[in-house]
Structure formats: C-alpha cells, structure tokens
Amino acid sequence: MRRTFVGPFFSLAALSVAIVTLLSCSRSERFAGQWQGNAQTIQIQNASNASATVTIDFAPAAGQNGSGNVNISAVINASQPATSNGIDQAYQANIVATASISGRYAAEDKDYDDIILSLDPSTFSVNVDPDGVSFAQNAFTGAEQPMLDSLTTVTAERWRQYITPAVRDLFNSYTTIEDIEVHNNDILKFEIGHKDYVFNRTGVPD
C-alpha cells in the first residue's frame, strides 16, 4: 500500500499564505478612517488672506485589498478689505466656505505605500453660506438691515465663484499620495509632489 504523506510543509505553506494575506489587509487598511490636516495657505482671487483645512476619509472596499471609496472635504477661510457702492466707508468681509469631492482610491504597489485617487468631478461642490459671511465690526453702523442682507447674499455668491477654482486645484493635487506612514494609529504622514504632510485621525471607519 502506498501512503501519501501530508507533512508540516503544507501546513506551513497555508500558514504563510494566511500571514501574507493578513499583513496585506492590515497594511492596506491601516489608513482607513478620517484624517484632518493643518490649515494651509491657498491663493484665492481677490483674497488678502486665505487658508484651507483638508479632511480625507478613506473607506476600504470589502474584499478588495488596497482600494475603496474616498471623500475629500475642506473648510476655507478667506478675507479681503472691500468697498460697496451703497455704503460710503470701506469694509472687510470674512468668508467661511465648505467644499467636498468623492471618488475611489487604489494602491499603486503591493506595499500599499502609494495610492492613486480617481476623483469624480460630478461630486465636486463648493458652498458659501451667507451665515458664514461676516463684516468688520461697526463697519455698517447706521446701515439698514435689508441693505446688509442683500450685500451678504451678493458677497457669498461672489466668493463662491472666487473659491471654486482654487479649491478644485487643491483637491486635484491629492490624486497621487506617496510614502504613506501611519504612526501610533493616529498620525498619518505622506508626500504629495515631494511635499510632506501630517494629518491627525479624527474618525475611524464604521
């Protein structure tokens, strides 16, 4: 009778495959969740000062190592001294806007250190809420409220137009993220165009 010997080799091979698979999943999902960067200066038309605070949310796809859904959002703060034909004195407008875009991401290599983002332009949006528009204190002393409300609405729409191209360029700069490192599970480091970024975890995936 010929005996077939099933030795430890096959068990070790299966174990090795399982370990590699586990490590791959672990590496590809280590940056899953929501991350927020520090405020960064951006250039916006007619703004004397402008900054954006970016948040990235990675949601891994089940059963697909190294790929999933991604959402990028930003809070934009801008300001500029301006004048109005309806008011004699100069005033400074301060604007707060929000923007977002969604898409997919996929690992560029098996080390999961570099990822490529494919952002869907149809999901891109910029919103300037009139409630987020404020003016320098006492700039409108004596101005009638209807005039101020009208100016606020006009200012919000004008600044949405100013902010849109700047934020679109900002989001598009995130299409390739390289040299990803996660430290202590709550600090995300990476490079974009040879520039270093540090984001902090603000949420974990559901």
N, CA, C and O of each residue as an XYZ file, in Angstrom:
824
protein
N       0.854     -1.194      0.000
C       0.000      0.000      0.000
C       0.890      1.245      0.000
O       1.835      1.360      0.780
N       0.559      2.154     -0.886
C       1.339      3.392     -0.947
C       0.692      4.453     -0.085
O      -0.485      4.778     -0.247
N       1.460      4.977      0.815
C       0.923      6.006      1.714
C       1.304      7.399      1.214
O       2.429      7.662      0.788
N       0.312      8.265      1.291
C       0.560      9.672      0.947
C       0.835     10.435      2.228
O       0.014     10.475      3.145
N       2.010     11.036      2.265
C       2.416     11.715      3.490
C       2.092     13.204      3.363
O       2.583     13.896      2.471
N       1.282     13.654      4.250
C       0.967     15.085      4.316
C       1.696     15.654      5.523
O       1.234     15.550      6.659
N       2.806     16.236      5.258
C       3.664     16.697      6.342
C       3.430     18.125      6.708
O       2.474     18.748      6.247
N       4.289     18.646      7.529
C       4.140     20.018      8.002
C       4.362     21.056      6.919
O       4.030     22.228      7.097
N       4.946     20.611      5.750
C       5.237     21.567      4.702
C       3.967     22.278      4.236
O       3.936     23.499      4.085
N       2.906     21.466      4.009
C       1.668     22.043      3.509
C       1.013     22.947      4.537
O       0.422     23.970      4.192
N       1.123     22.561      5.807
C       0.558     23.404      6.868
C       1.299     24.723      6.959
O       0.692     25.778      7.146
N       2.625     24.657      6.826
C       3.419     25.875      6.877
C       3.131     26.774      5.671
O       3.082     27.998      5.787
N       2.942     26.136      4.512
C       2.642     26.914      3.313
C       1.313     27.636      3.470
O       1.191     28.818      3.149
N       0.310     26.904      3.972
C      -1.002     27.520      4.181
C      -0.915     28.639      5.197
O      -1.547     29.684      5.040
N      -0.120     28.416      6.250
C       0.046     29.431      7.280
C       0.725     30.671      6.709
O       0.366     31.801      7.040
N       1.719     30.437      5.840
C       2.431     31.562      5.234
C       1.494     32.395      4.381
O       1.520     33.624      4.432
N       0.660     31.716      3.590
C      -0.304     32.431      2.753
C      -1.258     33.251      3.619
O      -1.574     34.399      3.305
N      -1.709     32.641      4.714
C      -2.638     33.332      5.606
C      -1.985     34.562      6.221
O      -2.618     35.610      6.349
N      -0.706     34.430      6.602
C       0.009     35.553      7.211
C       0.188     36.683      6.210
O      -0.025     37.852      6.533
N       0.588     36.319      4.974
C       0.783     37.328      3.942
C      -0.523     38.062      3.661
O      -0.544     39.285      3.528
N      -1.622     37.293      3.571
C      -2.928     37.892      3.326
C      -3.321     38.829      4.454
O      -3.831     39.922      4.211
N      -3.083     38.401      5.687
C      -3.415     39.220      6.850
C      -2.599     40.493      6.871
O      -3.122     41.570      7.158
N      -1.303     40.373      6.565
C      -0.444     41.548      6.563
C      -0.848     42.519      5.461
O      -0.811     43.735      5.647
N      -1.237     41.965      4.300
C      -1.664     42.812      3.193
C      -2.901     43.600      3.577
O      -2.982     44.805      3.339
N      -3.874     42.907      4.179
C      -5.098     43.585      4.623
C      -4.778     44.643      5.656
O      -5.323     45.747      5.631
N      -3.858     44.278      6.591
C      -3.502     45.202      7.663
C      -2.847     46.452      7.095
O      -3.168     47.564      7.517
N      -1.926     46.283      6.137
C      -1.225     47.423      5.556
C      -2.153     48.283      4.718
O      -2.061     49.511      4.735
N      -3.043     47.636      3.989
C      -3.923     48.392      3.098
C      -5.028     49.112      3.861
O      -5.588     50.087      3.360
N      -5.345     48.649      5.054
C      -6.432     49.256      5.816
C      -5.944     50.120      6.972
O      -6.750     50.668      7.723
N      -4.634     50.241      7.116
C      -4.116     50.968      8.269
C      -4.460     52.453      8.219
O      -4.526     53.114      9.255
N      -4.680     52.982      7.001
C      -5.035     54.398      6.898
C      -6.533     54.599      6.696
O      -6.975     55.695      6.351
N      -7.315     53.540      6.912
C      -8.769     53.676      6.804
C      -9.288     54.617      7.895
O      -8.772     54.641      9.012
N     -10.304     55.380      7.548
C     -10.889     56.299      8.514
C     -10.737     57.739      8.064
O     -10.417     58.008      6.906
N     -10.964     58.648      8.972
C     -10.981     60.073      8.656
C      -9.760     60.772      9.246
O      -9.414     60.570     10.410
N      -9.114     61.600      8.421
C      -7.882     62.288      8.806
C      -7.992     63.760      8.455
O      -8.544     64.121      7.415
N      -7.460     64.614      9.334
C      -7.524     66.058      9.104
C      -6.141     66.676      9.183
O      -5.363     66.369     10.087
N      -5.839     67.551      8.229
C      -4.557     68.237      8.210
C      -4.629     69.584      8.901
O      -5.684     69.996      9.385
N      -3.501     70.260      8.941
C      -3.453     71.608      9.489
C      -3.905     72.600      8.417
O      -3.873     72.294      7.225
N      -4.318     73.765      8.844
C      -4.705     74.803      7.887
C      -3.511     75.155      7.009
O      -2.406     75.368      7.510
N      -3.733     75.217      5.697
C      -2.675     75.563      4.768
C      -3.087     76.770      3.939
O      -4.251     76.916      3.565
N      -2.124     77.626      3.661
C      -2.398     78.833      2.886
C      -2.694     78.471      1.440
O      -1.987     77.657      0.846
N      -3.730     79.067      0.874
C      -4.044     78.884     -0.539
C      -4.248     80.247     -1.181
O      -4.519     81.232     -0.495
N      -4.115     80.296     -2.492
C      -4.276     81.543     -3.225
C      -5.675     81.605     -3.831
O      -6.054     80.764     -4.646
N      -6.432     82.614     -3.419
C      -7.785     82.814     -3.935
C      -7.882     84.227     -4.497
O      -7.414     85.182     -3.877
N      -8.483     84.353     -5.655
C      -8.636     85.637     -6.299
C      -9.273     86.670     -5.362
O     -10.304     86.414     -4.740
N      -8.637     87.837     -5.278
C      -9.129     88.992     -4.506
C      -9.068     88.797     -2.990
O      -9.542     89.657     -2.248
N      -8.504     87.703     -2.518
C      -8.398     87.492     -1.071
C      -7.064     88.026     -0.558
O      -6.015     87.784     -1.155
N      -7.117     88.744      0.538
C      -5.873     89.186      1.162
C      -5.257     88.065      1.981
O      -4.036     87.970      2.110
N      -6.121     87.212      2.535
C      -5.675     86.029      3.276
C      -6.656     84.893      2.997
O      -7.865     85.110      2.922
N      -6.123     83.682      2.844
C      -6.997     82.529      2.627
C      -6.295     81.265      3.077
O      -5.095     81.096      2.861
N      -7.051     80.379      3.704
C      -6.495     79.102      4.145
C      -7.560     78.018      3.994
O      -8.758     78.296      3.947
N      -7.082     76.772      3.919
C      -7.986     75.624      3.804
C      -7.531     74.529      4.757
O      -6.342     74.228      4.862
N      -8.499     73.942      5.446
C      -8.232     72.795      6.316
C      -8.883     71.580      5.662
O     -10.105     71.500      5.537
N      -8.039     70.638      5.250
C      -8.498     69.495      4.460
C      -8.725     68.272      5.348
O      -7.945     67.999      6.261
N      -9.793     67.550      5.069
C     -10.090     66.281      5.727
C     -10.243     65.202      4.659
O     -10.926     65.412      3.656
N      -9.610     64.048      4.872
C      -9.708     62.927      3.933
C     -10.308     61.738      4.671
O      -9.905     61.418      5.789
N     -11.275     61.091      4.033
C     -11.942     59.933      4.624
C     -11.773     58.739      3.680
O     -12.325     58.719      2.579
N     -10.991     57.734      4.136
C     -10.772     56.518      3.362
C     -11.706     55.417      3.873
O     -11.735     55.125      5.069
N     -12.459     54.817      2.970
C     -13.373     53.726      3.328
C     -13.034     52.510      2.469
O     -13.485     52.424      1.327
N     -12.244     51.562      3.001
C     -11.835     50.380      2.218
C     -13.030     49.576      1.723
O     -14.039     49.444      2.416
N     -12.897     49.043      0.515
C     -13.942     48.196     -0.043
C     -13.761     46.773      0.469
O     -12.641     46.261      0.503
N     -14.850     46.135      0.865
C     -14.789     44.775      1.398
C     -14.230     43.816      0.352
O     -14.703     43.773     -0.784
N     -13.214     43.048      0.751
C     -12.650     42.031     -0.120
C     -11.748     42.554     -1.218
O     -11.328     41.793     -2.089
N     -11.444     43.849     -1.191
C     -10.575     44.427     -2.222
C      -9.412     45.143     -1.547
O      -9.503     46.322     -1.206
N      -8.322     44.412     -1.362
C      -7.169     44.973     -0.675
C      -6.636     46.204     -1.405
O      -6.421     46.187     -2.617
N      -6.429     47.263     -0.637
C      -5.792     48.445     -1.186
C      -6.674     49.357     -1.994
O      -6.160     50.261     -2.654
N      -7.985     49.166     -1.978
C      -8.858     50.057     -2.736
C     -10.131     50.327     -1.957
O     -10.460     49.608     -1.014
N     -10.839     51.361     -2.356
C     -12.081     51.704     -1.671
C     -12.566     53.072     -2.077
O     -12.126     53.624     -3.085
N     -13.470     53.619     -1.293
C     -14.030     54.940     -1.555
C     -13.272     56.004     -0.760
O     -12.735     55.739      0.316
N     -13.245     57.195     -1.312
C     -12.562     58.292     -0.629
C     -13.405     59.560     -0.764
O     -14.042     59.800     -1.790
N     -13.389     60.354      0.290
C     -14.040     61.661      0.269
C     -13.048     62.693      0.783
O     -12.426     62.506      1.828
N     -12.907     63.774      0.045
C     -12.053     64.881      0.486
C     -12.937     66.094      0.718
O     -13.745     66.453     -0.139
N     -12.786     66.718      1.865
C     -13.555     67.923      2.162
C     -12.616     68.987      2.705
O     -11.489     68.694      3.104
N     -13.086     70.208      2.713
C     -12.257     71.304      3.206
C     -13.126     72.418      3.760
O     -14.234     72.668      3.285
N     -12.598     73.074      4.769
C     -13.191     74.313      5.282
C     -12.250     75.437      4.877
O     -11.058     75.406      5.184
N     -12.791     76.421      4.189
C     -11.978     77.516      3.653
C     -12.323     78.810      4.370
O     -13.494     79.154      4.533
N     -11.300     79.513      4.789
C     -11.479     80.829      5.410
C     -10.772     81.869      4.535
O      -9.615     81.688      4.158
N     -11.465     82.935      4.224
C     -10.869     83.974      3.386
C     -11.333     85.344      3.856
O     -12.398     85.483      4.457
N     -10.532     86.335      3.576
C     -10.906     87.705      3.938
C     -10.284     88.688      2.954
O      -9.248     88.423      2.343
N     -10.955     89.834      2.821
C     -10.429     90.895      1.976
C     -11.127     92.210      2.254
O     -12.356     92.251      2.321
N     -10.369     93.292      2.420
C     -10.993     94.609      2.509
C     -11.671     94.909      1.181
O     -11.136     94.582      0.122
N     -12.841     95.525      1.231
C     -13.574     95.831      0.000
C     -14.412     97.071      0.225
O     -14.467     97.609      1.331
N     -15.062     97.517     -0.832
C     -15.959     98.657     -0.727
C     -17.273     98.316     -1.417
O     -17.342     97.373     -2.206
N     -18.304     99.080     -1.120
C     -19.623     98.868     -1.732
C     -20.164    100.198     -2.232
O     -20.011    101.229     -1.578
N     -20.786    100.164     -3.379
C     -21.365    101.400     -3.917
C     -22.470    101.953     -3.029
O     -22.746    103.153     -3.035
N     -23.101    101.063     -2.263
C     -24.217    101.506     -1.445
C     -23.797    102.025     -0.096
O     -24.625    102.550      0.648
N     -22.521    101.890      0.242
C     -22.037    102.331      1.553
C     -20.752    103.118      1.347
O     -19.860    102.662      0.632
N     -20.643    104.266      1.946
C     -19.518    105.155      1.697
C     -18.201    104.612      2.224
O     -17.165    104.756      1.575
N     -18.232    103.994      3.388
C     -16.989    103.584      4.015
C     -16.540    102.197      3.554
O     -17.340    101.396      3.069
N     -15.255    101.936      3.716
C     -14.702    100.630      3.354
C     -15.081     99.617      4.425
O     -15.324     99.974      5.578
N     -15.127     98.351      4.031
C     -15.429     97.298      4.983
C     -14.591     96.072      4.662
O     -14.084     95.937      3.549
N     -14.446     95.199      5.609
C     -13.723     93.947      5.385
C     -14.693     92.793      5.505
O     -15.418     92.679      6.493
N     -14.706     91.934      4.494
C     -15.570     90.751      4.511
C     -14.751     89.534      4.909
O     -13.641     89.330      4.419
N     -15.309     88.734      5.797
C     -14.696     87.467      6.199
C     -15.631     86.344      5.778
O     -16.818     86.358      6.103
N     -15.094     85.383      5.062
C     -15.912     84.344      4.455
C     -15.482     82.971      4.933
O     -14.288     82.684      5.027
N     -16.463     82.115      5.237
C     -16.216     80.709      5.562
C     -16.966     79.866      4.540
O     -18.176     80.015      4.373
N     -16.252     78.988      3.863
C     -16.855     78.127      2.851
C     -16.522     76.669      3.142
O     -15.578     76.359      3.868
N     -17.314     75.795      2.563
C     -17.035     74.358      2.642
C     -17.012     73.795      1.227
O     -17.698     74.299      0.337
N     -16.222     72.749      1.027
C     -16.126     72.117     -0.281
C     -15.873     70.629     -0.095
O     -15.336     70.205      0.928
N     -16.259     69.845     -1.083
C     -16.025     68.401     -0.993
C     -16.013     67.771     -2.377
O     -16.522     68.339     -3.344
N     -15.421     66.590     -2.450
C     -15.404     65.786     -3.667
C     -15.204     64.329     -3.256
O     -14.543     64.047     -2.257
N     -15.774     63.411     -4.024
C     -15.678     61.985     -3.711
C     -15.094     61.219     -4.895
O     -15.024     61.729     -6.014
N     -14.681     59.997     -4.625
C     -14.141     59.162     -5.689
C     -13.681     57.826     -5.156
O     -14.194     57.330     -4.153
N     -12.699     57.244     -5.842
C     -12.151     55.940     -5.472
C     -10.641     56.069     -5.283
O     -10.005     56.960     -5.845
N     -10.089     55.174     -4.492
C      -8.634     55.117     -4.375
C      -8.175     53.674     -4.566
O      -8.925     52.731     -4.315
N      -6.934     53.521     -5.013
C      -6.367     52.187     -5.213
C      -4.872     52.250     -4.979
O      -4.221     53.239     -5.314
N      -4.328     51.182     -4.397
C      -2.895     51.114     -4.132
C      -2.130     51.044     -5.442
O      -2.546     50.373     -6.386
N      -1.006     51.748     -5.484
C      -0.186     51.749     -6.685
C       0.817     50.602     -6.675
O       1.327     50.203     -7.723
N       1.099     50.072     -5.481
C       2.054     48.968     -5.364
C       1.611     48.024     -4.251
O       0.683     48.325     -3.499
N       2.281     46.886     -4.156
C       1.897     45.869     -3.180
C       2.291     46.242     -1.755
O       1.844     45.610     -0.798
N       3.122     47.258     -1.616
C       3.483     47.723     -0.270
C       2.419     48.649      0.312
O       2.452     48.971      1.500
N       1.473     49.078     -0.531
C       0.393     49.964     -0.108
C       0.907     51.275      0.481
O       0.254     51.897      1.319
N       2.118     51.689      0.015
C       2.687     52.951      0.481
C       2.283     54.124     -0.408
O       2.325     55.280      0.013
N       1.893     53.812     -1.634
C       1.478     54.843     -2.583
C       0.072     54.512     -3.078
O      -0.227     53.361     -3.395
N      -0.776     55.515     -3.140
C      -2.127     55.280     -3.647
C      -2.493     56.337     -4.690
O      -1.979     57.455     -4.681
N      -3.383     55.949     -5.574
C      -3.878     56.844     -6.610
C      -5.359     57.093     -6.368
O      -6.126     56.160     -6.130
N      -5.752     58.355     -6.432
C      -7.150     58.721     -6.243
C      -7.773     59.080     -7.592
O      -7.200     59.840     -8.373
N      -8.936     58.528     -7.845
C      -9.719     58.882     -9.024
C     -10.955     59.629     -8.528
O     -11.919     59.025     -8.057
N     -10.905     60.950     -8.642
C     -11.964     61.797     -8.101
C     -13.030     62.066     -9.162
O     -12.713     62.319    -10.324
N     -14.282     62.008     -8.752
C     -15.415     62.185     -9.652
C     -15.792     63.664     -9.704
O     -16.306     64.197     -8.720
N     -15.550     64.337    -10.826
C     -15.854     65.780    -10.919
C     -17.316     66.113    -10.649
O     -17.629     67.212    -10.189
N     -18.211     65.172    -10.931
C     -19.641     65.449    -10.738
C     -20.015     65.572     -9.267
O     -21.092     66.072     -8.943
N     -19.131     65.119     -8.368
C     -19.414     65.204     -6.928
C     -18.820     66.464     -6.298
O     -19.024     66.728     -5.113
N     -18.090     67.232     -7.091
C     -17.417     68.420     -6.560
C     -18.435     69.508     -6.240
O     -19.302     69.817     -7.057
N     -18.326     70.081     -5.058
C     -19.241     71.164     -4.670
C     -18.533     72.159     -3.767
O     -17.644     71.800     -2.995
N     -18.941     73.405     -3.877
C     -18.443     74.480     -3.013
C     -19.651     75.248     -2.512
O     -20.533     75.609     -3.292
N     -19.690     75.497     -1.223
C     -20.820     76.197     -0.639
C     -20.326     77.330      0.261
O     -19.483     77.135      1.136
N     -20.872     78.504      0.020
C     -20.620     79.647      0.905
C     -21.965     80.050      1.488
O     -22.782     80.684      0.819
N     -22.180     79.682      2.720
C     -23.432     80.011      3.401
C     -23.409     81.498      3.776
O     -22.448     81.961      4.391
N     -24.440     82.235      3.418
C     -24.487     83.652      3.822
C     -24.291     83.838      5.328
O     -23.772     84.863      5.770
N     -24.706     82.845      6.109
C     -24.498     82.942      7.556
C     -23.018     82.881      7.920
O     -22.625     83.256      9.024
N     -22.200     82.403      6.978
C     -20.765     82.333      7.219
C     -20.016     83.565      6.752
O     -18.788     83.620      6.818
N     -20.766     84.559      6.277
C     -20.162     85.823      5.839
C     -20.320     86.852      6.955
O     -21.423     87.072      7.456
N     -19.230     87.466      7.333
C     -19.288     88.498      8.372
C     -18.488     89.707      7.916
O     -17.643     89.619      7.025
N     -18.772     90.824      8.541
C     -18.104     92.062      8.173
C     -17.434     92.656      9.411
O     -17.804     92.373     10.550
N     -16.435     93.491      9.137
C     -15.698     94.105     10.229
C     -16.653     94.829     11.167
O     -17.592     95.493     10.728
N     -16.399     94.691     12.477
C     -17.284     95.270     13.481
C     -17.434     96.785     13.273
O     -16.460     97.501     13.039
N     -18.672     97.239     13.366
C     -19.011     98.666     13.257
C     -18.851     99.233     11.849
O     -18.996    100.438     11.646
N     -18.552     98.364     10.870
C     -18.387     98.874      9.512
C     -19.704     99.387      8.950
O     -19.726    100.268      8.090
N     -20.802     98.823      9.447
C     -22.094     99.184      8.896
C     -22.964     99.927      9.915
O     -24.187     99.788      9.900
N     -22.360    100.691     10.773
C     -23.122    101.469     11.739
C     -24.099    102.376     11.011
O     -23.704    103.197     10.183
N     -25.368    102.222     11.325
C     -26.381    103.049     10.706
C     -26.952    102.484      9.425
O     -27.941    103.004      8.910
N     -26.345    101.420      8.895
C     -26.865    100.822      7.665
C     -28.145    100.066      7.959
O     -28.282     99.439      9.009
N     -29.070    100.129      7.037
C     -30.315     99.417      7.215
C     -30.100     97.929      7.011
O     -29.301     97.528      6.165
N     -30.805     97.105      7.777
C     -30.632     95.657      7.718
C     -30.900     95.081      6.323
O     -30.147     94.206      5.894
N     -31.934     95.524      5.590
C     -32.141     94.977      4.246
C     -30.938     95.170      3.331
O     -30.614     94.292      2.531
N     -30.274     96.325      3.449
C     -29.086     96.583      2.643
C     -27.979     95.608      3.013
O     -27.290     95.078      2.142
N     -27.812     95.374      4.315
C     -26.784     94.469      4.788
C     -27.077     93.032      4.345
O     -26.167     92.309      3.938
N     -28.340     92.621      4.423
C     -28.713     91.269      3.995
C     -28.441     91.065      2.511
O     -27.957     90.011      2.097
N     -28.752     92.071      1.723
C     -28.526     91.991      0.283
C     -27.036     91.893     -0.026
O     -26.615     91.098     -0.867
N     -26.251     92.702      0.658
C     -24.809     92.681      0.451
C     -24.223     91.335      0.855
O     -23.310     90.838      0.195
N     -24.735     90.737      1.931
C     -24.254     89.440      2.392
C     -24.506     88.367      1.343
O     -23.626     87.555      1.060
N     -25.698     88.360      0.768
C     -26.037     87.359     -0.253
C     -25.153     87.508     -1.482
O     -24.645     86.518     -2.008
N     -24.968     88.739     -1.939
C     -24.123     89.006     -3.103
C     -22.680     88.604     -2.819
O     -22.015     88.007     -3.666
N     -22.204     88.934     -1.631
C     -20.826     88.599     -1.254
C     -20.615     87.089     -1.227
O     -19.585     86.599     -1.689
N     -21.581     86.348     -0.690
C     -21.467     84.893     -0.610
C     -21.341     84.274     -1.996
O     -20.488     83.412     -2.208
N     -22.170     84.697     -2.938
C     -22.121     84.144     -4.295
C     -20.836     84.547     -5.013
O     -20.235     83.738     -5.720
N     -20.420     85.789     -4.831
C     -19.189     86.236     -5.463
C     -18.002     85.406     -4.987
O     -17.153     84.995     -5.778
N     -17.963     85.172     -3.681
C     -16.834     84.423     -3.142
C     -16.907     82.936     -3.474
O     -15.873     82.270     -3.534
N     -18.074     82.420     -3.684
C     -18.167     81.028     -4.149
C     -17.474     80.897     -5.505
O     -16.791     79.908     -5.770
N     -17.657     81.901     -6.353
C     -17.016     81.890     -7.661
C     -15.504     82.047     -7.544
O     -14.753     81.432     -8.301
N     -15.057     82.871     -6.596
C     -13.620     83.047     -6.391
C     -12.971     81.767     -5.848
O     -11.886     81.375     -6.277
N     -13.650     81.134     -4.909
C     -13.074     79.994     -4.199
C     -13.058     78.726     -5.050
O     -12.138     77.916     -4.930
N     -14.057     78.543     -5.905
C     -14.217     77.288     -6.647
C     -12.964     76.837     -7.403
O     -12.539     75.699     -7.199
N     -12.348     77.654     -8.259
C     -11.164     77.163     -8.983
C      -9.980     76.854     -8.078
O      -9.218     75.924     -8.345
N      -9.823     77.630     -7.006
C      -8.700     77.395     -6.096
C      -8.841     76.062     -5.372
O      -7.867     75.327     -5.211
N     -10.069     75.757     -4.933
C     -10.291     74.508     -4.213
C     -10.247     73.314     -5.169
O      -9.794     72.233     -4.790
N     -10.713     73.503     -6.399
C     -10.628     72.422     -7.378
C      -9.165     72.030     -7.596
O      -8.834     70.845     -7.634
N      -8.301     73.023     -7.737
C      -6.870     72.747     -7.903
C      -6.294     72.065     -6.663
O      -5.466     71.160     -6.769
N      -6.739     72.507     -5.491
C      -6.265     71.903     -4.244
C      -6.633     70.431     -4.186
O      -5.782     69.592     -3.890
N      -7.883     70.105     -4.463
C      -8.325     68.714     -4.425
C      -7.602     67.866     -5.471
O      -7.232     66.725     -5.197
N      -7.402     68.411     -6.650
C      -6.731     67.656     -7.708
C      -5.281     67.349     -7.375
O      -4.697     66.420     -7.934
N      -4.696     68.120     -6.469
C      -3.309     67.852     -6.077
C      -3.190     66.567     -5.264
O      -2.090     66.046     -5.077
N      -4.334     66.053     -4.778
C      -4.322     64.847     -3.951
C      -4.511     63.568     -4.777
O      -4.752     62.509     -4.198
N      -4.410     63.631     -6.084
C      -4.678     62.446     -6.901
C      -3.598     61.379     -6.766
O      -3.859     60.209     -7.047
N      -2.401     61.751     -6.345
C      -1.346     60.771     -6.067
C      -0.759     61.055     -4.693
O      -0.201     62.126     -4.458
N      -0.886     60.095     -3.794
C      -0.372     60.224     -2.425
C       0.714     59.171     -2.238
O       0.475     57.983     -2.455
N       1.899     59.603     -1.840
C       3.054     58.706     -1.792
C       3.643     58.609     -0.389
O       3.422     59.461      0.472
N       4.402     57.535     -0.199
C       5.158     57.310      1.047
C       4.275     57.421      2.291
O       4.606     58.137      3.236
N       3.164     56.714      2.278
C       2.217     56.752      3.397
C       2.803     56.043      4.619
O       3.306     54.924      4.524
N       2.728     56.706      5.750
C       3.127     56.120      7.029
C       2.052     56.428      8.060
O       1.504     57.530      8.097
N       1.761     55.444      8.890
C       0.822     55.643      9.987
C       1.566     55.389     11.293
O       2.158     54.326     11.478
N       1.535     56.356     12.189
C       2.252     56.256     13.464
C       1.248     56.238     14.619
O       0.374     57.099     14.722
N       1.400     55.238     15.479
C       0.546     55.099     16.669
C      -0.937     55.073     16.324
O      -1.784     55.370     17.166
N      -1.242     54.721     15.100
C      -2.619     54.590     14.629
C      -3.392     55.903     14.618
O      -4.601     55.899     14.390
N      -2.721     57.022     14.860
C      -3.469     58.287     14.872
C      -2.746     59.443     14.181
O      -3.225     60.577     14.215
N      -1.597     59.171     13.556
C      -0.890     60.196     12.797
C      -0.592     59.641     11.410
O       0.025     58.584     11.278
N      -1.026     60.346     10.392
C      -0.830     59.932      9.007
C       0.166     60.880      8.346
O      -0.046     62.092      8.289
N       1.262     60.298      7.848
C       2.259     61.091      7.131
C       2.319     60.617      5.684
O       2.220     59.422      5.406
N       2.484     61.568      4.764
C       2.585     61.205      3.355
C       3.204     62.366      2.574
O       3.441     63.447      3.113
N       3.454     62.109      1.299
C       4.010     63.129      0.421
C       3.095     63.352     -0.770
O       2.481     62.422     -1.292
N       3.020     64.605     -1.184
C       2.351     64.964     -2.431
C       3.301     65.888     -3.179
O       3.597     66.993     -2.726
N       3.774     65.421     -4.328
C       4.707     66.245     -5.098
C       5.944     66.610     -4.323
O       6.423     67.740     -4.409
N       6.474     65.658     -3.558
C       7.692     65.836     -2.744
C       7.513     66.825     -1.589
O       8.492     67.307     -1.019
N       6.273     67.116     -1.254
C       5.996     67.952     -0.089
C       5.391     67.088      1.008
O       4.478     66.302      0.757
N       5.902     67.236      2.224
C       5.445     66.413      3.348
C       4.166     66.964      3.968
O       3.990     68.175      4.103
N       3.277     66.042      4.342
C       2.031     66.392      5.022
C       1.870     65.522      6.266
O       2.295     64.367      6.291
N       1.257     66.090      7.283
C       0.946     65.352      8.507
C      -0.524     65.592      8.839
O      -0.943     66.731      9.046
N      -1.302     64.514      8.889
C      -2.731     64.573      9.233
C      -2.949     63.811     10.543
O      -2.206     62.882     10.861
N      -3.959     64.205     11.283
C      -4.313     63.536     12.526
C      -5.660     62.821     12.365
O      -6.568     63.317     11.698
N      -5.763     61.664     12.983
C      -7.008     60.910     12.884
C      -8.130     61.639     13.624
O      -7.958     62.098     14.754
N      -9.269     61.733     12.965
C     -10.444     62.341     13.587
C     -11.611     61.376     13.649
O     -12.604     61.655     14.321
N     -11.512     60.243     12.960
C     -12.595     59.261     12.981
C     -12.129     57.915     12.456
O     -11.154     57.835     11.709
N     -12.816     56.873     12.843
C     -12.496     55.522     12.386
C     -13.630     55.027     11.511
O     -14.768     55.476     11.656
N     -13.331     54.097     10.595
C     -14.401     53.618      9.687
C     -15.479     52.875     10.436
O     -15.225     52.278     11.482
N     -16.695     52.913      9.895
C     -17.827     52.226     10.504
C     -17.640     50.718     10.441
O     -18.499     49.970     10.908
